[in-house]
XYZ file of C-alpha atoms in Angstrom:
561
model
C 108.558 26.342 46.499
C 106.294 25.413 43.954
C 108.530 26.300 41.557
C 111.852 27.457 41.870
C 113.829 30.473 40.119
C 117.551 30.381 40.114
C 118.266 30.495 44.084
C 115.858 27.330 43.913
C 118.313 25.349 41.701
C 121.033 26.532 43.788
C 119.838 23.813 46.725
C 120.496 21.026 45.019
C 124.265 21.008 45.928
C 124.008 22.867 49.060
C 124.086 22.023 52.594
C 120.929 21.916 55.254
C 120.783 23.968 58.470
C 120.162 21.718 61.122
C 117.286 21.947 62.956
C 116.051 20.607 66.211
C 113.060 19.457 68.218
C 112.000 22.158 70.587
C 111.723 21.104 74.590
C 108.035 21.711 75.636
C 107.775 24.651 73.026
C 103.993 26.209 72.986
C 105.125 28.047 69.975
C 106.490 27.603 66.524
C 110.277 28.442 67.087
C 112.099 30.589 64.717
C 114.999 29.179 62.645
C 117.182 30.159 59.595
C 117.682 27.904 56.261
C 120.771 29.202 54.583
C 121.426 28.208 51.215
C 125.344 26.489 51.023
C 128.398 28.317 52.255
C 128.486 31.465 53.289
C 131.962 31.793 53.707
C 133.674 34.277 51.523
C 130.692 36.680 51.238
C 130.021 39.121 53.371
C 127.738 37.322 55.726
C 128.998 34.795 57.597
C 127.094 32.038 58.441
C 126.815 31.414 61.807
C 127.221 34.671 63.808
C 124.644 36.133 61.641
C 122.206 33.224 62.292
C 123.027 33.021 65.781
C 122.855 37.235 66.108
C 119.216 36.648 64.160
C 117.654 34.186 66.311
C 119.603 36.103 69.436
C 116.516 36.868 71.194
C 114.861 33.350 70.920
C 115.462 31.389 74.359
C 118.534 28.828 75.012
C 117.398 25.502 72.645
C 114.429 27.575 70.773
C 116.928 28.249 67.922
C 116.928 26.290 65.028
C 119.003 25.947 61.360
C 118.229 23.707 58.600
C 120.885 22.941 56.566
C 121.080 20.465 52.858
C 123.769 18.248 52.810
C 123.986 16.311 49.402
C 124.519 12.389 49.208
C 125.852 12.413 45.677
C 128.895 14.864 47.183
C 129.805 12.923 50.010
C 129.969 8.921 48.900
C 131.405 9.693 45.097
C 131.642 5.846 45.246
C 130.053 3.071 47.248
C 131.215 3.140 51.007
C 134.023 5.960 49.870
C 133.625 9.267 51.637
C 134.719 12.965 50.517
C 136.282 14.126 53.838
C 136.403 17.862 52.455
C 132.533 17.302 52.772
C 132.549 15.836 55.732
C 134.718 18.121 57.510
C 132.731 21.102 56.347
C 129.690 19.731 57.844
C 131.344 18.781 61.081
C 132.528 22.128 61.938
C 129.324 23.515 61.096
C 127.756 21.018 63.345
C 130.321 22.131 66.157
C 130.026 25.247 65.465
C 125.560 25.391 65.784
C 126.327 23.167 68.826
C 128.329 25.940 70.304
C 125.928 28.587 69.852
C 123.425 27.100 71.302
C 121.627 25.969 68.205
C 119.818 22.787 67.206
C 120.429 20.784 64.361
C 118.563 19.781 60.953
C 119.701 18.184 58.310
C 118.174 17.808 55.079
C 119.832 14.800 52.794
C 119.050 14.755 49.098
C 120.581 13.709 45.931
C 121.724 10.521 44.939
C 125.304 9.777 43.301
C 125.312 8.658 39.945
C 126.560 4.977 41.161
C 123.749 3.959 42.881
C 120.851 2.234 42.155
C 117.580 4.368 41.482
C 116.218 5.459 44.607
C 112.722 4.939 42.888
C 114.072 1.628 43.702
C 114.150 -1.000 46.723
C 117.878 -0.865 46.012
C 118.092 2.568 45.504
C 115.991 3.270 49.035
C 118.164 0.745 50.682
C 121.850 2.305 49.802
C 120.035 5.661 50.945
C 119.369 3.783 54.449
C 123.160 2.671 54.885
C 123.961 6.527 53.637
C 121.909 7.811 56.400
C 122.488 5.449 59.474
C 126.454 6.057 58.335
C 125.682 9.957 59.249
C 123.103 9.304 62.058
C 125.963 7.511 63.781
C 128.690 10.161 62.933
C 126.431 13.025 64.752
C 124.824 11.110 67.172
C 123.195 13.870 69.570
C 124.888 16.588 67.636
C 122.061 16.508 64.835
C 118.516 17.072 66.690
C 116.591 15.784 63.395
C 117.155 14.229 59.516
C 114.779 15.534 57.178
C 114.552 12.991 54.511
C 115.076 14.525 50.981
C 113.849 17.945 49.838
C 110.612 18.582 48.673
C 109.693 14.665 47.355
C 106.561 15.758 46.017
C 107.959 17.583 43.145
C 109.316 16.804 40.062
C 112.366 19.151 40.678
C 114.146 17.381 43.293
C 112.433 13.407 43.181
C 113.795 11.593 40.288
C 111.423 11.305 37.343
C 108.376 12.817 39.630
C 106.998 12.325 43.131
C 105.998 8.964 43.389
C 104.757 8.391 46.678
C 104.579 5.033 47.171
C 108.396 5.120 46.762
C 109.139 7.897 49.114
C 107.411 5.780 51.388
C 109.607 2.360 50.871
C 112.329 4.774 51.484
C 110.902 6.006 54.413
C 110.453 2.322 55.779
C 114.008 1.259 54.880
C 115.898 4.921 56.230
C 113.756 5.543 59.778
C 114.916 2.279 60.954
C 118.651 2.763 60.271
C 118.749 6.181 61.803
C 117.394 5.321 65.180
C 119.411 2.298 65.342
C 122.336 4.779 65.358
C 120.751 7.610 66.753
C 117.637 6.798 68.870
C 116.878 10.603 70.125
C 116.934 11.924 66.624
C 113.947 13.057 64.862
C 113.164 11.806 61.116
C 110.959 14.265 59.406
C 109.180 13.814 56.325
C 111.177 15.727 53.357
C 109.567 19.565 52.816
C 106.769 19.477 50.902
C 105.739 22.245 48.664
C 103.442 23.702 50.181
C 100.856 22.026 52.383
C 100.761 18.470 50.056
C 98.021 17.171 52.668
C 97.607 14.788 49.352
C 100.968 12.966 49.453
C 100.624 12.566 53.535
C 97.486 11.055 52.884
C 99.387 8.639 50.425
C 102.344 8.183 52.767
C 99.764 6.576 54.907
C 98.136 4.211 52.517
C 101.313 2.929 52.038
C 101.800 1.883 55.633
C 104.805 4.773 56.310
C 102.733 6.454 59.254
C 105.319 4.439 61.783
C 108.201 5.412 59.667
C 108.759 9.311 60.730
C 108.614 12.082 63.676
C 107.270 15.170 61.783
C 106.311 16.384 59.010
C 108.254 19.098 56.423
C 106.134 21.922 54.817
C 107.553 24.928 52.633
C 105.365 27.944 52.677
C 107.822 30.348 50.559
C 105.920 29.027 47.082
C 106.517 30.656 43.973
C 105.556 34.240 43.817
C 103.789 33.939 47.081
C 102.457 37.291 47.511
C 99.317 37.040 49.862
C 99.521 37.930 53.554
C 99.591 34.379 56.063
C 95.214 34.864 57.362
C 94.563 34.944 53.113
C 92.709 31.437 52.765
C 91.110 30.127 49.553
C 90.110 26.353 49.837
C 90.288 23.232 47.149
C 87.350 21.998 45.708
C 87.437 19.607 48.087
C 86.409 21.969 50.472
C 90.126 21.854 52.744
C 92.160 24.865 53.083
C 94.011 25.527 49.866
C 97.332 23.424 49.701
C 99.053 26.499 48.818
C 97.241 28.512 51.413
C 99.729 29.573 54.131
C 97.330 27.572 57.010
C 97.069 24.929 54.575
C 99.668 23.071 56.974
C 96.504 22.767 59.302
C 95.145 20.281 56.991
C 98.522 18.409 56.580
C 98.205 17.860 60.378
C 94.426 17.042 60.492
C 95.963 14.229 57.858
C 97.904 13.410 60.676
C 95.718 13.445 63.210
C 93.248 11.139 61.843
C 95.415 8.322 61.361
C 95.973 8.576 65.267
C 99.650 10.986 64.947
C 98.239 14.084 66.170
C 101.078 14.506 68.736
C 103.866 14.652 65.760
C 104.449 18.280 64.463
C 104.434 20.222 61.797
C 107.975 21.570 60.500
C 108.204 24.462 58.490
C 111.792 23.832 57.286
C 110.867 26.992 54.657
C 109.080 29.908 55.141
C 109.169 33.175 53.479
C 108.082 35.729 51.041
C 110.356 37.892 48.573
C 110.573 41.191 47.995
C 111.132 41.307 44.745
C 107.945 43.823 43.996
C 109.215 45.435 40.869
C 109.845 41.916 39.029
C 107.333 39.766 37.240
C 106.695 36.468 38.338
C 108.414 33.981 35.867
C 106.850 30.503 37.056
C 103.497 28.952 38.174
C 100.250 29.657 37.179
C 100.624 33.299 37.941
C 103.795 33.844 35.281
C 103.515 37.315 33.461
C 100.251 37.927 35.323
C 101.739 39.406 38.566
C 104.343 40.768 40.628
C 107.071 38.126 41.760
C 106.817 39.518 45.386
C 105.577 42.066 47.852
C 107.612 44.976 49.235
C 110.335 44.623 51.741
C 108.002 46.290 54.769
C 105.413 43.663 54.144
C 108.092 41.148 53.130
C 109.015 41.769 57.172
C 105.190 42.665 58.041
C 104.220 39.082 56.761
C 106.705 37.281 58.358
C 105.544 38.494 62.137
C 102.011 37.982 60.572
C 103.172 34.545 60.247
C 104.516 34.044 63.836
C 101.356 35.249 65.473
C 98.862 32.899 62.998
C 101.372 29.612 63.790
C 101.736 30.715 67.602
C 98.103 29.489 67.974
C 98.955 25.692 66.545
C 101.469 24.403 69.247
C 101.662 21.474 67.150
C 104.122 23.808 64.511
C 107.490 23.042 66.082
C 109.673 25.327 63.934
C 109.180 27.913 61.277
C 112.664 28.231 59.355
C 112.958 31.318 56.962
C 114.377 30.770 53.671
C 116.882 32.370 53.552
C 119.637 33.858 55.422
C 121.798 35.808 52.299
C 120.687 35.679 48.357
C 122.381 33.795 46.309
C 120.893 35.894 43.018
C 120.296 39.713 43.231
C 116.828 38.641 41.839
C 115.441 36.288 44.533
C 115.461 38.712 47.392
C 114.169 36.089 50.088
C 117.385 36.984 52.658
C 117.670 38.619 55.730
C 120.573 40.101 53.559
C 121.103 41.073 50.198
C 123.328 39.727 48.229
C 126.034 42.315 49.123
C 125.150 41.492 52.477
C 122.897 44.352 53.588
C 120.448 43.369 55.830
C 116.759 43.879 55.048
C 113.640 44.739 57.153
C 112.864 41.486 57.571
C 115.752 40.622 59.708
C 114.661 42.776 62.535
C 111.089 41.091 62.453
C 112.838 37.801 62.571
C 114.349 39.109 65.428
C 111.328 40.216 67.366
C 109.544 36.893 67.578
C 111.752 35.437 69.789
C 110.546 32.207 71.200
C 107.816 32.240 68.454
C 105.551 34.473 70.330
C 106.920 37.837 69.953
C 104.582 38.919 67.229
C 101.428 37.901 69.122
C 99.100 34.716 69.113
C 96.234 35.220 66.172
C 93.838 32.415 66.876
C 91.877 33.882 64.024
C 94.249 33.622 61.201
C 93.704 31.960 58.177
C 91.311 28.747 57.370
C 89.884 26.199 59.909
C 89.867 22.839 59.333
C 86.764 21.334 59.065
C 85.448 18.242 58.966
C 82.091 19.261 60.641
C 78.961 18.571 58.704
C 75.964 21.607 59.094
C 73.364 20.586 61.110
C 69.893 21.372 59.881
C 66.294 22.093 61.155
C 63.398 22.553 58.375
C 60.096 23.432 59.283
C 57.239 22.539 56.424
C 53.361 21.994 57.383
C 52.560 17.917 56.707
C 49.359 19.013 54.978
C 49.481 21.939 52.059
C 47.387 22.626 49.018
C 48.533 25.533 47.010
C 51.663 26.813 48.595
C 53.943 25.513 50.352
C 56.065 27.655 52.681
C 59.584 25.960 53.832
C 61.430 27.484 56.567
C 64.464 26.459 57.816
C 68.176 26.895 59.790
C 71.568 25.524 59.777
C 74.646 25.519 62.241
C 77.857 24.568 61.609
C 80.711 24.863 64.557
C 83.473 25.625 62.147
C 82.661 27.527 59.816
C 80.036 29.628 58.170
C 77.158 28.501 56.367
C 77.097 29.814 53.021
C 73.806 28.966 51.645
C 70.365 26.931 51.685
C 68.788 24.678 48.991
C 65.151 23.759 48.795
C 65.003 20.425 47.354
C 61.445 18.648 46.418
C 61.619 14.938 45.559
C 65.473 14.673 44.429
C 65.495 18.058 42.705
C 66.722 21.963 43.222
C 64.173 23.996 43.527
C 65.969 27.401 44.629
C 68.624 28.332 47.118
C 69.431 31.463 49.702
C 72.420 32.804 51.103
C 73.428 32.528 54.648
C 72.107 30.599 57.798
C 68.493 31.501 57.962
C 65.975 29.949 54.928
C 62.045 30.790 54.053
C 60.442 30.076 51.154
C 57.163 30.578 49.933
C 56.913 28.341 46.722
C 54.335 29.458 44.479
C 55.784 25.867 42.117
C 54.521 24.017 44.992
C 50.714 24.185 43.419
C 51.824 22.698 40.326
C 53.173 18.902 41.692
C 51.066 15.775 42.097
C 48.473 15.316 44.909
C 49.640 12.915 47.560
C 53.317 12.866 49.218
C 56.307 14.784 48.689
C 59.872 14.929 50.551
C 61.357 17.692 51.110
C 65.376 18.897 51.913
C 67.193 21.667 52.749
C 70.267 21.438 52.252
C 73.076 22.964 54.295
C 76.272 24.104 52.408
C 79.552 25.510 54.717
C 82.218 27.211 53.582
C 84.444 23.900 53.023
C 81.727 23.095 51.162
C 80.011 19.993 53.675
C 76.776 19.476 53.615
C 73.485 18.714 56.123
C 70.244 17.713 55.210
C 66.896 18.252 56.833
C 64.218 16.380 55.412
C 60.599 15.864 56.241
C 57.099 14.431 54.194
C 54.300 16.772 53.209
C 51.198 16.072 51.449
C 49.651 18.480 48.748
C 45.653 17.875 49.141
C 43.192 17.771 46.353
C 41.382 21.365 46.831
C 38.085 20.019 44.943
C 37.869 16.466 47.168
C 39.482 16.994 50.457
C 36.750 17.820 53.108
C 36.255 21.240 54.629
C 37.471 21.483 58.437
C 38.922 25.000 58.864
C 37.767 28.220 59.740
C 40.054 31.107 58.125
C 40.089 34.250 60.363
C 38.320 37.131 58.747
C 38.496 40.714 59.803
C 36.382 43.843 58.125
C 37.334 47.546 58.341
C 35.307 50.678 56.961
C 36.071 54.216 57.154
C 34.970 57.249 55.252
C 37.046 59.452 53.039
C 35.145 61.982 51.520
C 32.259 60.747 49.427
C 33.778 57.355 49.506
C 34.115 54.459 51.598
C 37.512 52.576 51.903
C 37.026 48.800 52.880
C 39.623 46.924 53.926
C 39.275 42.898 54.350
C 41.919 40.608 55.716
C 41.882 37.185 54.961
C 44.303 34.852 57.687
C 45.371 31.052 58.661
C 43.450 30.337 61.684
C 44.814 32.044 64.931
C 44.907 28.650 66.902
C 47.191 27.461 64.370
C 45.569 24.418 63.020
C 46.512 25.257 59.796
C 48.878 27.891 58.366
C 48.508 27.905 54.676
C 46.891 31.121 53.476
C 43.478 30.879 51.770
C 43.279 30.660 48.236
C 39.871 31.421 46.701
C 37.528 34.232 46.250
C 36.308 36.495 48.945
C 32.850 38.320 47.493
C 32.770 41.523 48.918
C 28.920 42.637 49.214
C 27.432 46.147 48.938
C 23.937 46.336 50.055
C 21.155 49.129 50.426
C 18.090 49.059 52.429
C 15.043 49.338 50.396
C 12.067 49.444 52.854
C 12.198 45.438 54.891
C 15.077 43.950 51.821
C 18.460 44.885 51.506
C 19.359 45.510 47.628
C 22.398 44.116 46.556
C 24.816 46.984 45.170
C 27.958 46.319 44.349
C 30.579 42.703 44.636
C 34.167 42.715 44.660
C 36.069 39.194 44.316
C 39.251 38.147 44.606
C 41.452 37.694 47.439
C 44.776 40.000 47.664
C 47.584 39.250 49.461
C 46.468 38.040 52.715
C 42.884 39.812 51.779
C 40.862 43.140 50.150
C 41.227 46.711 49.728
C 38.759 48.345 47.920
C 37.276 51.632 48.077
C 33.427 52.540 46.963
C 31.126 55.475 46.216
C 27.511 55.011 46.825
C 25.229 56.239 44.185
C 22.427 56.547 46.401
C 21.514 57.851 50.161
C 19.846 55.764 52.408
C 21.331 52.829 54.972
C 23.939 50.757 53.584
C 25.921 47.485 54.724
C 28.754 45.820 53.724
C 30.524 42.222 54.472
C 32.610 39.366 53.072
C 31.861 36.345 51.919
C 34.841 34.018 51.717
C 34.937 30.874 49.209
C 38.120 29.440 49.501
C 39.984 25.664 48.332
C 39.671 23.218 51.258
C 40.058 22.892 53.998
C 38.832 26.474 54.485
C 34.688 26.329 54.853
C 32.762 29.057 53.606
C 33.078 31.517 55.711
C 31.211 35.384 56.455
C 32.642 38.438 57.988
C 31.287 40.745 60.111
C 28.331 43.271 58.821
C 29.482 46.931 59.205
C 26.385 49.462 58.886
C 26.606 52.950 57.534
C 24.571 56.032 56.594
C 24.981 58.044 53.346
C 22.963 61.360 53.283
């Protein structure tokens, strides 16, 4: 968690179900982390985690349980065998029902050095090979401290260039003792693909199996496929598929085969409460309602089922410890909720479905672009333009003209028609579009035009005129379109005048009548009433900025009586 309420504090002095690695699991496999003893209440601990996970398959059932240092070596190389006993019965006892092993180690005693320390990480070591031995093949994995990237639990803050000296000195010592054991990075909260990126700049990649993530954050209330992303543009560490990114961490330093653990999963139902902690505290509800408390959870299942590198998904918890955390499968006078039937229903991990679609994608992929911009303009520019991206969507394209925005659209597709365009210098320009995705990534197109001089560049091109008259009454509507050439030597539109010319015959001469100028959008309409019968003729005369040539349109003839 993020934050935790009372249950959180609770941990600190509990003990860890034990968790283990899954044989050739294509699933996340469900598992149970109880919070300390059960005994005395009116769960009991292992029949009810056993009868929970009953429907998962022989060595798909997992339990996480916290075991604290401080409790067990009150003094240096002196053991409490009250705590030692309790954990090897419930050891024997997992082992029995056919349950693997995890054990989560915090704490240190008040004798020993800091473990902020290369003392402190060393006396952790001899702690830890001391148990490794003990339970050799009993305990499948040791998770390494609980939640080390949080202030709560990691002495004086997460510092993680001394988790990872820890990490160095304790991963050694265990497989000395214990070679088939896993050693999994502590839970972090939430998906810290940060710190894992640290662990590695300190050299630790060598130094562990796995790697812990708690999903349960405070006053987690959105369903598992509800993404949001960092400004970075990676899934949101708080995100439920933000442990995607933690293992694309992984995966590019070359450790994409080690998993993902999610020692703590889980959402409570505590609807009718305010949530107390975060950056949500007196804004919201502290949880959702107990049918999408149990909803959620197979939600979960079927968004993890389709990342076979999630080895275990262990809810938290199995029985509240407070009547106001409500994370259990039971209450805290041990009725069972919802949710314990959904847990139930997964069964190997795949019992609630396989949702390929759920949540964020990772991506590291940046858009690829294609622009499209004539090498020659001289009053407008038009920019067209498309981007792909194989992850995820492209959310918008920017028109960029010599190291500055000039406008941006929305989606995939871009055309622009830039009026700006006859306002910059004669001679060469470059031009971008830029791609954005939704993890924010971008691609660049770019290409070199050239705004002409209108007044000095030399006339080469012959627009494509077209004339229409019809009669309407007493008047005569003309319409005059004004196009690029059709062999598309040049695609600019004309800019200029085009004269349109009235004319009556007056015995051999034709008498000038009547001239329109101006050129619309893409040409003329105009409509005229002849004061006079007799023959009359119209045309076009276009005059338009190089490299159009003066150019006439067609005569069209017609009789007014």
């Amino acid at each position: 968690m993020l934050v935790r309420n009372r249950l959180r504090a609770a941990l600190a002095g509990a003990l860890l179900t034990l968790l283990a690695l899954p044989a050739a699991a294509s699933a996340a496999q469900p598992g149970v982390t109880p919070v300390g003893y059960t005994s005395g209440k009116a769960v009991a601990e292992v029949p009810s985690i056993a009868d929970a996970l009953g429907q998962a398959p022989a060595g798909g059932r997992w339990v996480r349980l916290f075991f604290d240092w401080h409790q067990t070596e009150p003094a240096d190389n002196s053991y409490d065998g009250g705590a030692l006993d309790g954990l090897d019965q419930r050891v024997a006892d997992y082992n029995a029902a056919g349950i693997n092993v995890v054990v989560t180690v915090q704490s240190a005693p008040a004798w020993a050095p800091s473990i902020n320390s290369d003392a402190g990480a060393a006396k952790y070591a001899e702690f830890m090979a001391f148990l490794a031995k003990r339970y050799r093949g009993r305990v499948a994995a040791w998770e390494l401290w609980n939640e080390p990237d949080d202030h709560f639990f990691w002495p004086d803050g997460p510092k993680a260039d001394r988790y990872a000296a820890m990490l160095r000195a304790t991963s050694p010592a265990i497989k000395a003792a214990d070679p088939a054991a896993s050693v999994i990075v502590g839970g972090l909260v939430g998906n810290d693909y940060d710190f894992v990126e640290a662990l590695y700049d300190q050299q630790a990649g060598s130094f562990f199996d796995g790697v812990g993530v708690h999903t349960d954050t405070a006053c987690r209330i959105d369903a598992p496929d509800v993404v949001y992303r960092d400004p970075n543009g990676r899934i949101g560490r708080f995100a439920f598929t933000g442990y995607r990114e933690v293992h694309a961490t992984m995966a590019r330093h070359g450790d994409a085969a080690k998993g993902i653990w999610m020692t703590e999963i889980g959402w409570t139902d505590a609807d009718d409460l305010t949530c107390e902690v975060g950056a949500n505290a007196g804004k919201r509800a502290k949880g959702v309602s107990a049918e999408k408390q149990a909803s959620f959870l197979k939600q979960a299942f079927a968004c993890i089922a389709a990342d076979p590198y999630v080895k275990m998904a262990s809810w938290f918890t199995l029985q509240d410890e407070a009547a106001s955390s409500r994370f259990g499968l039971y209450d805290v006078n041990g009725r069972a909720r919802p949710i314990l039937a959904a847990l139930k229903s997964v069964g190997d991990g795949t019992g609630a479905g396989v949702d390929p679609n759920c949540g964020g994608v990772v991506d590291d992929d940046v858009p690829t672009v294609a622009i499209s911009a004539p090498a020659l303009y001289f009053q407008r520019l038009v920019t067209s333009g498309s981007a792909t991206d194989p992850s995820t969507p492209i959310s918008k394209i920017e028109l960029w003209a010599d190291g500055k925005k000039v406008m941006g659209q929305k989606g995939a597709s871009f055309s622009y028609d830039w009026f700006g365009s006859s306002k910059i210098a004669y001679g060469e320009h470059r031009i971008e579009l830029r791609a954005y995705d939704e993890a924010g990534h971008v691609g660049v197109a770019a290409t070199t035009v050239r705004r002409g001089d209108p007044v000095k560049s030399p006339r080469t091109v012959k627009a494509a005129l077209g004339l229409k008259v019809r009669k309407a009454g007493s008047r005569f509507k003309v319409r005059a379109t004004v196009k690029p050439p059709a062999d598309g030597s040049f695609a600019e539109q004309p800019h200029g005048r085009l004269v349109l010319r009235f004319e009556r015959k007056a015995g051999r001469k034709w008498k000038r009548s009547k001239v329109r100028k101006g050129i619309g959008d893409g040409g003329v309409h105009y409509a005229y009433t002849p004061r006079q019968k007799g023959t009359w003729r119209v045309y076009g005369v276009l005059d338009a900025d190089a490299p159009y040539k003066k150019t006439k349109t067609k005569v069209f003839t017609f009789k007014v009586r």
